[in-house]
Coordinates of N, CA and C in Angstrom, one line a residue:
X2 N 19.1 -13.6 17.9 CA 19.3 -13.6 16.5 C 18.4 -12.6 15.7
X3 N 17.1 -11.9 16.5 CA 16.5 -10.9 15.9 C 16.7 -9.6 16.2
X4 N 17.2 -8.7 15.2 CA 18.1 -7.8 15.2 C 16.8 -6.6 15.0
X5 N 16.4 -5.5 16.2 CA 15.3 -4.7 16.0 C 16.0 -3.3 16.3
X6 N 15.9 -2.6 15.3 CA 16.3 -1.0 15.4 C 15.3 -0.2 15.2
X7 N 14.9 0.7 15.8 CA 13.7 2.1 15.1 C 14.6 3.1 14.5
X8 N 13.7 4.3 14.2 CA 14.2 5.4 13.5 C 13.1 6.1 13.6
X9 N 13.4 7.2 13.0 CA 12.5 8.8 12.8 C 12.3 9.5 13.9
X10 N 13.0 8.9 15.1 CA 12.7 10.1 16.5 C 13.2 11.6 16.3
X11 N 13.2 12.5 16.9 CA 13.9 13.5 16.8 C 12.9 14.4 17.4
X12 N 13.0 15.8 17.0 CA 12.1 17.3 17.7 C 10.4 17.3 16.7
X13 N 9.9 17.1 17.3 CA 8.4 17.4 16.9 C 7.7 19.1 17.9
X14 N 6.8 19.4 16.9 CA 6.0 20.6 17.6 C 5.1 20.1 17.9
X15 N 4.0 20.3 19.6 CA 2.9 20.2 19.3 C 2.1 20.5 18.7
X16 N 0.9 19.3 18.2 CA -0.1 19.2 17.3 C 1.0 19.0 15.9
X17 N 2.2 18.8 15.8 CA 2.3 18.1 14.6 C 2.4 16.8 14.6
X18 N 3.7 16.0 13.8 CA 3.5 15.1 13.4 C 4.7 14.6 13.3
X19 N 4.8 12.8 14.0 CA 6.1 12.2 13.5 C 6.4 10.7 13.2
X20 N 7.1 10.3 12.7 CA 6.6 9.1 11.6 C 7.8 8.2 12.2
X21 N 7.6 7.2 13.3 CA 8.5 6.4 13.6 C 8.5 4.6 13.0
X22 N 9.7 4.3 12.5 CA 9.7 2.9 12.0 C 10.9 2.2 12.7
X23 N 10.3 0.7 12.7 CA 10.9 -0.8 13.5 C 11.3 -1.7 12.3
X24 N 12.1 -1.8 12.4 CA 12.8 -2.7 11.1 C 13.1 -3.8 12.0
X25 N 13.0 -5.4 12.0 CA 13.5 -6.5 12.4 C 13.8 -7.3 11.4
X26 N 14.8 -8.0 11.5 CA 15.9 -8.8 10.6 C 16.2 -9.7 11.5
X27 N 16.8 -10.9 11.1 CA 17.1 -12.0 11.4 C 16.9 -13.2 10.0
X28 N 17.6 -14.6 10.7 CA 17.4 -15.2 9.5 C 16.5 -16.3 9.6
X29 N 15.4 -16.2 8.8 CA 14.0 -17.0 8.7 C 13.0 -15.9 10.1
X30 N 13.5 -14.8 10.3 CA 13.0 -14.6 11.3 C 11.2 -14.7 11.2
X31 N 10.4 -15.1 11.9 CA 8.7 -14.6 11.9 C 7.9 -14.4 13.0
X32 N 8.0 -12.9 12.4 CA 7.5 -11.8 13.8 C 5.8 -11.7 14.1
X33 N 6.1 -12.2 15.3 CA 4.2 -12.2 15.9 C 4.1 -10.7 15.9
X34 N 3.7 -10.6 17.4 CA 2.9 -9.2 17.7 C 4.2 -8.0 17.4
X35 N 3.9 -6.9 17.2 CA 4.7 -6.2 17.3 C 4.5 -5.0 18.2
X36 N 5.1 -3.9 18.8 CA 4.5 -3.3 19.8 C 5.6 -1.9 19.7
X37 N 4.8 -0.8 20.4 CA 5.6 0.5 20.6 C 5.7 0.6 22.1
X38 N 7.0 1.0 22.4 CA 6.4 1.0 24.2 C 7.3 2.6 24.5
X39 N 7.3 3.4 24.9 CA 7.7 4.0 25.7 C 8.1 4.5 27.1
X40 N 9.5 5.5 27.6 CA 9.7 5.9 28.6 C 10.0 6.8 28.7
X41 N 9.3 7.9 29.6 CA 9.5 9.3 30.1 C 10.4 9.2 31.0
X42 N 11.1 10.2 31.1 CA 12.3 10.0 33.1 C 11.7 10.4 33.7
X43 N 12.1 9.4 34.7 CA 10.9 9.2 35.9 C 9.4 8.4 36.3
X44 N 9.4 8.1 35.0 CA 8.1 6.9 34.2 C 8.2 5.6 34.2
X45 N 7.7 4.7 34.5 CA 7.7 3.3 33.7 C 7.4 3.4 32.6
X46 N 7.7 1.8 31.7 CA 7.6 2.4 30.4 C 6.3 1.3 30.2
X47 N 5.7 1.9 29.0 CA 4.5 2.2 29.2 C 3.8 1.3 27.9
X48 N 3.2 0.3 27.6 CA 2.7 0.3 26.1 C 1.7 1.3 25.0
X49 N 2.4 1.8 24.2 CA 1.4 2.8 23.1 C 0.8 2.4 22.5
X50 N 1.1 1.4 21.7 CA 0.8 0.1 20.7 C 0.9 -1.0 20.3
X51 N 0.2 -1.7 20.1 CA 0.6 -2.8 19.3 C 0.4 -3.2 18.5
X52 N 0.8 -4.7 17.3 CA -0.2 -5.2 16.0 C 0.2 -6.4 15.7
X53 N -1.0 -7.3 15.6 CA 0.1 -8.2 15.4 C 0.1 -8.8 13.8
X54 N 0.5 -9.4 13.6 CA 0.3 -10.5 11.9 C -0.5 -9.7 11.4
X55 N -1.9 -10.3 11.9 CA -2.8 -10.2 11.3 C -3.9 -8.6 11.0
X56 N -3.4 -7.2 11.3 CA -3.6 -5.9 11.6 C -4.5 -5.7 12.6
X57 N -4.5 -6.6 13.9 CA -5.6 -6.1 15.0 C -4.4 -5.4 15.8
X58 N -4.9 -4.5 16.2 CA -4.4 -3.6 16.9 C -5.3 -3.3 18.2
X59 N -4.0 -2.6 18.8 CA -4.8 -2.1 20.6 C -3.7 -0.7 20.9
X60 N -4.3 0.4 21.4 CA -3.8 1.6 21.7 C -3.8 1.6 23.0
X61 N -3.2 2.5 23.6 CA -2.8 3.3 25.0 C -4.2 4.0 25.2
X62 N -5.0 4.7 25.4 CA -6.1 5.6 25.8 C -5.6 7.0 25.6
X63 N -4.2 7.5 26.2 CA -3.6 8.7 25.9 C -3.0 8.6 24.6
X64 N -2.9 7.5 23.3 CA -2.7 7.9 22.4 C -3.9 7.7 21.0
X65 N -4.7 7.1 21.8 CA -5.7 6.8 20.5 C -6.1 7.9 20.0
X66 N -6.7 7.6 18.9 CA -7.5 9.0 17.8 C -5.8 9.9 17.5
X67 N -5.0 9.6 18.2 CA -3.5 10.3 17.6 C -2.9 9.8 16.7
X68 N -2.5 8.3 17.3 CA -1.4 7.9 16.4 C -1.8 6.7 16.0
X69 N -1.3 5.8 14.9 CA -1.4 4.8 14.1 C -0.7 3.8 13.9
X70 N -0.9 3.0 14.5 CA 0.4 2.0 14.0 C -0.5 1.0 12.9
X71 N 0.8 0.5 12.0 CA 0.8 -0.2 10.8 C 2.0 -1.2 10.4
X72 N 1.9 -1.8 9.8 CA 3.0 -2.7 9.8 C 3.4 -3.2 8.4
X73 N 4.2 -3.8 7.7 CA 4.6 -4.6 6.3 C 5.2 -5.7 6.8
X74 N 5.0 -6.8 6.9 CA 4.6 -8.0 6.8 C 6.2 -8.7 6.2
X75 N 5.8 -8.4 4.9 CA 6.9 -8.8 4.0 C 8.3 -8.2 4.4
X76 N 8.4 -7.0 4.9 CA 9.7 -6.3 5.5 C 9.9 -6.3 7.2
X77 N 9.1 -7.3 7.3 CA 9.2 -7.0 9.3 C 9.1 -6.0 9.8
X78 N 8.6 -4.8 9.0 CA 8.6 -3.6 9.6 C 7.2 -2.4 10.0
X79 N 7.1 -2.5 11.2 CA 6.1 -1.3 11.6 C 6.6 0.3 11.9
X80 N 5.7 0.7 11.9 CA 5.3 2.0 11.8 C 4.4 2.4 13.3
X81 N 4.9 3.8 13.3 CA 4.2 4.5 13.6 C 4.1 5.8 13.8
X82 N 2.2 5.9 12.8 CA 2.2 7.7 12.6 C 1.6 8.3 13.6
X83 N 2.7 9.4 14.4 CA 2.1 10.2 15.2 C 1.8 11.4 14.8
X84 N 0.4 11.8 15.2 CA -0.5 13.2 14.7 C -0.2 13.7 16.3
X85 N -0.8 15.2 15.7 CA -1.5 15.6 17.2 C -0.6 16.0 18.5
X86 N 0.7 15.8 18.1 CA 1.7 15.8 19.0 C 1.4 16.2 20.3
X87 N 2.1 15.7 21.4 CA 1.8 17.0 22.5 C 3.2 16.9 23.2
X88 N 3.1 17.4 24.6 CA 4.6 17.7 24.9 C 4.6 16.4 26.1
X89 N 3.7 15.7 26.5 CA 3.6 14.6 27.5 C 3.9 13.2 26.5
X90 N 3.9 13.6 25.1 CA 4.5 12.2 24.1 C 6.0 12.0 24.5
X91 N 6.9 13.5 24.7 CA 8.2 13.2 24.6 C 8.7 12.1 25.3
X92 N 9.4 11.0 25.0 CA 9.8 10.4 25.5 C 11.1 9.7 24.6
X93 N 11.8 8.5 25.6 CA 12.5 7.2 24.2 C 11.1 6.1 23.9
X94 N 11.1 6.1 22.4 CA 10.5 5.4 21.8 C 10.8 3.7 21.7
X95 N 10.5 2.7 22.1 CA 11.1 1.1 22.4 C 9.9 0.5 21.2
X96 N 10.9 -0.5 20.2 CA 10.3 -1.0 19.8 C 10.2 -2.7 20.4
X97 N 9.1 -3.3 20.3 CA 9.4 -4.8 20.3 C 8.6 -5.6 19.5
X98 N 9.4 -6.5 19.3 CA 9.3 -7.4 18.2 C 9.0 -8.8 19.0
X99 N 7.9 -9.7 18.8 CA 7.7 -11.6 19.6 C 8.0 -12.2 18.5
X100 N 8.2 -13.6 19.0 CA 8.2 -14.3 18.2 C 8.5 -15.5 19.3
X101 N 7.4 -16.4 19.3 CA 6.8 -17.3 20.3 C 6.9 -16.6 21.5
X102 N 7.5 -17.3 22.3 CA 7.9 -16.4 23.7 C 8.6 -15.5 24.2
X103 N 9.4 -15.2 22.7 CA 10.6 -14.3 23.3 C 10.3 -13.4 22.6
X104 N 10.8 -11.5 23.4 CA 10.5 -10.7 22.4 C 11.9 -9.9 22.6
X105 N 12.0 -9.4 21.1 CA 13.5 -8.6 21.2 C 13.2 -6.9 20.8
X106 N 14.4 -6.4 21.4 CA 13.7 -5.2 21.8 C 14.9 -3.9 20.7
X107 N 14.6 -3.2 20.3 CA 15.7 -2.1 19.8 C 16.1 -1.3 20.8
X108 N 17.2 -0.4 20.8 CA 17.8 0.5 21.5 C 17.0 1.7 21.7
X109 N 15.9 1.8 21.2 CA 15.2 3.4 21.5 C 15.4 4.1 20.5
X110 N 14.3 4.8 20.3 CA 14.3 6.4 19.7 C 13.6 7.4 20.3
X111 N 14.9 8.8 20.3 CA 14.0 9.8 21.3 C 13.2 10.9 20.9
X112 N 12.2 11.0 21.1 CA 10.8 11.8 20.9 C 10.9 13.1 21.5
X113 N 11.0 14.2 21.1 CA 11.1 15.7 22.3 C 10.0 15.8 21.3
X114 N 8.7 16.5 22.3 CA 8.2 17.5 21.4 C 7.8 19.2 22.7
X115 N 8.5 19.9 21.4 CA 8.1 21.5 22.2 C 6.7 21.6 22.2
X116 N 6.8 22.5 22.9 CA 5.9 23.1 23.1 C 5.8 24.2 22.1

């Protein structure tokens, strides 16, 4: 019943910049941790981020000091600002959304970044 879609994927340059958001809906939905995960082809997919309620946060190692995740509370919806781009980011972007034990997942957004 929790309905999770992303957006803002598309063509980045390296060393720029791209600004991906997780919108979750449902009714009375209340979203725990929230999380970025990605997959390269040929990759497992991987956690980049997370946050939960309360803004503690935890990064990947290959993306810290890059990117940022944030979140709005009130709109179920996180964020995330990617700086610094590189060409090993490209991938589909997965968002996931908890809520007690179960977590629901969006369809992906795809990240190319040139070189």
């Amino acid at each position: 019943q929790v309905h999770v879609v992303e957006s803002g994927g598309g063509l980045g340059q390296a060393g720029g910049s791209l600004r991906l958001s997780c919108a979750a809906s449902g009714n009375r939905a209340r979203i725990n941790e929230m999380a970025w995960y990605r997959q390269a082809p040929g990759k497992q997919r991987e956690l980049v981020a997370r946050i939960t309620t309360g803004g503690i946060t935890n990064y990947a190692d290959s993306v810290k000091g890059r990117f940022t995740i944030s979140r709005d509370n009130a709109k179920n919806t996180m964020y995330l600002q990617m700086d610094s781009l590189k060409p090993e980011d490209t991938a589909v972007y997965y968002c996931g959304a908890t809520m007690g034990f179960n977590i629901y997942w969006g369809k992906g957004t795809l990240v190319t970044v040139s070189s």
